[in-house]
């Protein structure tokens, strides 16, 4: 399966709308939720220019459909969450994003629904065949990972399949460009294999990425007819190898990543709405740059979680409401930032620029040229095009003679330490530094 033509150039800027616009109090909150008359979804429009200036080509939205709490307990897939606004607000956001050249990715939950979902309320009342929409275990409805307020759908029910096709198609008709399919790892592949071909018949240019944590990514993509899956293996390897000074773990993950790229481009990330922010995850804040360099120089479809580009902090906790710290409200654009944050935003802009000037990077594979616990020099290559990326997490400088890498000379196009220079035969990375070199 080939991805739509626009996907190789995609770089997503991801937001969690309910938190982003301050519209996500919990059901027991003392404050009343905002209503549609506040049109909070339109606040996202004020940030679209930031996404463009960053270099992103797409806006990846978290859940925007009617729900009771965090958005993943959907009550109506055809209705914009009234805490965010209404259909008019959604239409305006789509129009303004497209006007700026930004694609829009929606987030849909089809493993389960919330307890206020109409069919589930009917099932509790014993109305008609509504109960057939949901999986049962004896007399109990099954749930998502033990959460009693998330009721699992029956994915073999033809009505559930037809409903999902209609929901996906409905919002694509309204201007969305693709879907992130939440908790896809918990849904049978056969369900997606029946749903997605029907949707693609009317929207061949749409893109579908499944949320998958671990397992046989390639097998899942092929069986479920996805275009991509979330690359959690690589996310873990990036921050873990930097924290542990163990680049062998990263190299192992990147070799697996090469195998995935032979079939599909994974969705790569170093942060999202479900995980501790990268600046909080890394023990050494200097290594945030290394993580960004990795994200933007390896194959795949990169996604940047809003705020990470400015070094926002936030720790996910395993408790009710434990995601709140990584899903904060954003004020008025642009970001209020100190000098370090401004520098990190500029780094993102520069590296995204590098990626745009080397569009082959979306399909590039990597190979280690020098590998120790604290040094990782790798070539990222697609056909005749190549770059060398050198990472150092040691307290000592790292000399890199290009002849040892099989290159006669090169040009530093980004990095810490010495300014860029042409036709060099030797580079030296400072302690905890990095550089990107192209051949000359």
PDB file of N, CA, C and O in Angstrom, residues 29-60:
ATOM      1  N   UNK A  29     -15.545  18.529  38.849  1.00  0.00           N
ATOM      2  CA  UNK A  29     -14.930  19.840  39.067  1.00  0.00           C
ATOM      3  C   UNK A  29     -15.958  20.822  39.614  1.00  0.00           C
ATOM      4  O   UNK A  29     -17.140  20.790  39.250  1.00  0.00           O
ATOM      5  N   UNK A  30     -15.506  21.724  40.481  1.00  0.00           N
ATOM      6  CA  UNK A  30     -16.393  22.741  41.029  1.00  0.00           C
ATOM      7  C   UNK A  30     -16.753  23.788  39.982  1.00  0.00           C
ATOM      8  O   UNK A  30     -17.757  24.492  40.111  1.00  0.00           O
ATOM      9  N   UNK A  31     -15.928  23.910  38.949  1.00  0.00           N
ATOM     10  CA  UNK A  31     -16.177  24.901  37.898  1.00  0.00           C
ATOM     11  C   UNK A  31     -17.052  24.296  36.805  1.00  0.00           C
ATOM     12  O   UNK A  31     -16.825  23.168  36.372  1.00  0.00           O
ATOM     13  N   UNK A  32     -18.060  25.020  36.352  1.00  0.00           N
ATOM     14  CA  UNK A  32     -18.893  24.502  35.252  1.00  0.00           C
ATOM     15  C   UNK A  32     -18.091  24.459  33.965  1.00  0.00           C
ATOM     16  O   UNK A  32     -17.223  25.302  33.739  1.00  0.00           O
ATOM     17  N   UNK A  33     -18.347  23.484  33.122  1.00  0.00           N
ATOM     18  CA  UNK A  33     -17.615  23.420  31.847  1.00  0.00           C
ATOM     19  C   UNK A  33     -18.019  24.567  30.936  1.00  0.00           C
ATOM     20  O   UNK A  33     -19.142  25.076  31.016  1.00  0.00           O
ATOM     21  N   UNK A  34     -17.113  24.995  30.065  1.00  0.00           N
ATOM     22  CA  UNK A  34     -17.486  26.033  29.099  1.00  0.00           C
ATOM     23  C   UNK A  34     -18.526  25.508  28.128  1.00  0.00           C
ATOM     24  O   UNK A  34     -18.633  24.297  27.887  1.00  0.00           O
ATOM     25  N   UNK A  35     -19.297  26.399  27.553  1.00  0.00           N
ATOM     26  CA  UNK A  35     -20.312  26.015  26.587  1.00  0.00           C
ATOM     27  C   UNK A  35     -19.912  26.384  25.183  1.00  0.00           C
ATOM     28  O   UNK A  35     -18.921  27.093  24.963  1.00  0.00           O
ATOM     29  N   UNK A  36     -20.678  25.912  24.188  1.00  0.00           N
ATOM     30  CA  UNK A  36     -20.329  26.173  22.784  1.00  0.00           C
ATOM     31  C   UNK A  36     -20.309  27.656  22.446  1.00  0.00           C
ATOM     32  O   UNK A  36     -19.613  28.071  21.511  1.00  0.00           O
ATOM     33  N   UNK A  37     -21.051  28.461  23.211  1.00  0.00           N
ATOM     34  CA  UNK A  37     -21.090  29.891  22.920  1.00  0.00           C
ATOM     35  C   UNK A  37     -19.734  30.570  23.140  1.00  0.00           C
ATOM     36  O   UNK A  37     -19.515  31.691  22.687  1.00  0.00           O
ATOM     37  N   UNK A  38     -18.812  29.865  23.836  1.00  0.00           N
ATOM     38  CA  UNK A  38     -17.474  30.428  24.041  1.00  0.00           C
ATOM     39  C   UNK A  38     -16.541  30.159  22.859  1.00  0.00           C
ATOM     40  O   UNK A  38     -15.473  30.757  22.769  1.00  0.00           O
ATOM     41  N   UNK A  39     -16.918  29.240  21.991  1.00  0.00           N
ATOM     42  CA  UNK A  39     -16.185  28.995  20.740  1.00  0.00           C
ATOM     43  C   UNK A  39     -14.686  28.806  20.984  1.00  0.00           C
ATOM     44  O   UNK A  39     -13.838  29.357  20.263  1.00  0.00           O
ATOM     45  N   UNK A  40     -14.349  28.020  22.000  1.00  0.00           N
ATOM     46  CA  UNK A  40     -12.945  27.898  22.388  1.00  0.00           C
ATOM     47  C   UNK A  40     -12.078  27.235  21.321  1.00  0.00           C
ATOM     48  O   UNK A  40     -10.873  27.466  21.274  1.00  0.00           O
ATOM     49  N   UNK A  41     -12.667  26.396  20.475  1.00  0.00           N
ATOM     50  CA  UNK A  41     -11.868  25.738  19.446  1.00  0.00           C
ATOM     51  C   UNK A  41     -11.193  26.760  18.538  1.00  0.00           C
ATOM     52  O   UNK A  41     -10.113  26.507  17.996  1.00  0.00           O
ATOM     53  N   UNK A  42     -11.802  27.933  18.392  1.00  0.00           N
ATOM     54  CA  UNK A  42     -11.224  28.966  17.525  1.00  0.00           C
ATOM     55  C   UNK A  42      -9.917  29.524  18.090  1.00  0.00           C
ATOM     56  O   UNK A  42      -9.156  30.165  17.353  1.00  0.00           O
ATOM     57  N   UNK A  43      -9.666  29.301  19.384  1.00  0.00           N
ATOM     58  CA  UNK A  43      -8.392  29.748  19.935  1.00  0.00           C
ATOM     59  C   UNK A  43      -7.209  29.038  19.267  1.00  0.00           C
ATOM     60  O   UNK A  43      -6.099  29.571  19.223  1.00  0.00           O
ATOM     61  N   UNK A  44      -7.465  27.836  18.765  1.00  0.00           N
ATOM     62  CA  UNK A  44      -6.394  27.106  18.077  1.00  0.00           C
ATOM     63  C   UNK A  44      -5.938  27.864  16.839  1.00  0.00           C
ATOM     64  O   UNK A  44      -4.756  27.835  16.468  1.00  0.00           O
ATOM     65  N   UNK A  45      -6.872  28.569  16.191  1.00  0.00           N
ATOM     66  CA  UNK A  45      -6.537  29.308  14.972  1.00  0.00           C
ATOM     67  C   UNK A  45      -5.419  30.312  15.248  1.00  0.00           C
ATOM     68  O   UNK A  45      -4.559  30.552  14.389  1.00  0.00           O
ATOM     69  N   UNK A  46      -5.436  30.899  16.456  1.00  0.00           N
ATOM     70  CA  UNK A  46      -4.418  31.887  16.795  1.00  0.00           C
ATOM     71  C   UNK A  46      -3.007  31.291  16.805  1.00  0.00           C
ATOM     72  O   UNK A  46      -2.020  32.040  16.770  1.00  0.00           O
ATOM     73  N   UNK A  47      -2.908  29.961  16.870  1.00  0.00           N
ATOM     74  CA  UNK A  47      -1.607  29.292  16.940  1.00  0.00           C
ATOM     75  C   UNK A  47      -1.168  28.687  15.607  1.00  0.00           C
ATOM     76  O   UNK A  47      -0.078  28.124  15.516  1.00  0.00           O
ATOM     77  N   UNK A  48      -2.009  28.788  14.599  1.00  0.00           N
ATOM     78  CA  UNK A  48      -1.657  28.151  13.327  1.00  0.00           C
ATOM     79  C   UNK A  48      -0.419  28.792  12.703  1.00  0.00           C
ATOM     80  O   UNK A  48       0.406  28.096  12.095  1.00  0.00           O
ATOM     81  N   UNK A  49      -0.269  30.096  12.845  1.00  0.00           N
ATOM     82  CA  UNK A  49       0.920  30.748  12.284  1.00  0.00           C
ATOM     83  C   UNK A  49       2.187  30.263  12.994  1.00  0.00           C
ATOM     84  O   UNK A  49       3.251  30.155  12.368  1.00  0.00           O
ATOM     85  N   UNK A  50       2.073  29.986  14.291  1.00  0.00           N
ATOM     86  CA  UNK A  50       3.227  29.416  15.001  1.00  0.00           C
ATOM     87  C   UNK A  50       3.607  28.071  14.393  1.00  0.00           C
ATOM     88  O   UNK A  50       4.793  27.786  14.191  1.00  0.00           O
ATOM     89  N   UNK A  51       2.604  27.230  14.107  1.00  0.00           N
ATOM     90  CA  UNK A  51       2.893  25.925  13.510  1.00  0.00           C
ATOM     91  C   UNK A  51       3.586  26.087  12.165  1.00  0.00           C
ATOM     92  O   UNK A  51       4.545  25.368  11.852  1.00  0.00           O
ATOM     93  N   UNK A  52       3.114  27.049  11.381  1.00  0.00           N
ATOM     94  CA  UNK A  52       3.728  27.308  10.070  1.00  0.00           C
ATOM     95  C   UNK A  52       5.147  27.816  10.232  1.00  0.00           C
ATOM     96  O   UNK A  52       6.080  27.365   9.548  1.00  0.00           O
ATOM     97  N   UNK A  53       5.349  28.764  11.154  1.00  0.00           N
ATOM     98  CA  UNK A  53       6.689  29.316  11.375  1.00  0.00           C
ATOM     99  C   UNK A  53       7.643  28.260  11.919  1.00  0.00           C
ATOM    100  O   UNK A  53       8.852  28.301  11.643  1.00  0.00           O
ATOM    101  N   UNK A  54       7.112  27.309  12.654  1.00  0.00           N
ATOM    102  CA  UNK A  54       7.943  26.216  13.136  1.00  0.00           C
ATOM    103  C   UNK A  54       8.428  25.352  11.980  1.00  0.00           C
ATOM    104  O   UNK A  54       9.508  24.766  12.043  1.00  0.00           O
ATOM    105  N   UNK A  55       7.597  25.263  10.935  1.00  0.00           N
ATOM    106  CA  UNK A  55       7.937  24.437   9.779  1.00  0.00           C
ATOM    107  C   UNK A  55       7.021  23.263   9.593  1.00  0.00           C
ATOM    108  O   UNK A  55       7.199  22.457   8.669  1.00  0.00           O
ATOM    109  N   UNK A  56       6.014  23.136  10.474  1.00  0.00           N
ATOM    110  CA  UNK A  56       5.079  22.019  10.360  1.00  0.00           C
ATOM    111  C   UNK A  56       4.230  22.155   9.102  1.00  0.00           C
ATOM    112  O   UNK A  56       3.993  23.261   8.609  1.00  0.00           O
ATOM    113  N   UNK A  57       3.749  21.017   8.624  1.00  0.00           N
ATOM    114  CA  UNK A  57       2.865  21.026   7.460  1.00  0.00           C
ATOM    115  C   UNK A  57       1.489  20.460   7.807  1.00  0.00           C
ATOM    116  O   UNK A  57       0.631  20.352   6.933  1.00  0.00           O
ATOM    117  N   UNK A  58       1.299  20.100   9.066  1.00  0.00           N
ATOM    118  CA  UNK A  58       0.020  19.545   9.465  1.00  0.00           C
ATOM    119  C   UNK A  58      -0.271  19.783  10.933  1.00  0.00           C
ATOM    120  O   UNK A  58       0.643  19.937  11.750  1.00  0.00           O
ATOM    121  N   UNK A  59      -1.561  19.842  11.257  1.00  0.00           N
ATOM    122  CA  UNK A  59      -2.044  19.986  12.623  1.00  0.00           C
ATOM    123  C   UNK A  59      -2.719  18.680  13.025  1.00  0.00           C
ATOM    124  O   UNK A  59      -3.716  18.287  12.421  1.00  0.00           O
ATOM    125  N   UNK A  60      -2.139  18.004  14.013  1.00  0.00           N
ATOM    126  CA  UNK A  60      -2.717  16.754  14.511  1.00  0.00           C
ATOM    127  C   UNK A  60      -3.518  17.071  15.768  1.00  0.00           C
ATOM    128  O   UNK A  60      -2.955  17.450  16.796  1.00  0.00           O
TER     129      UNK A  60
END
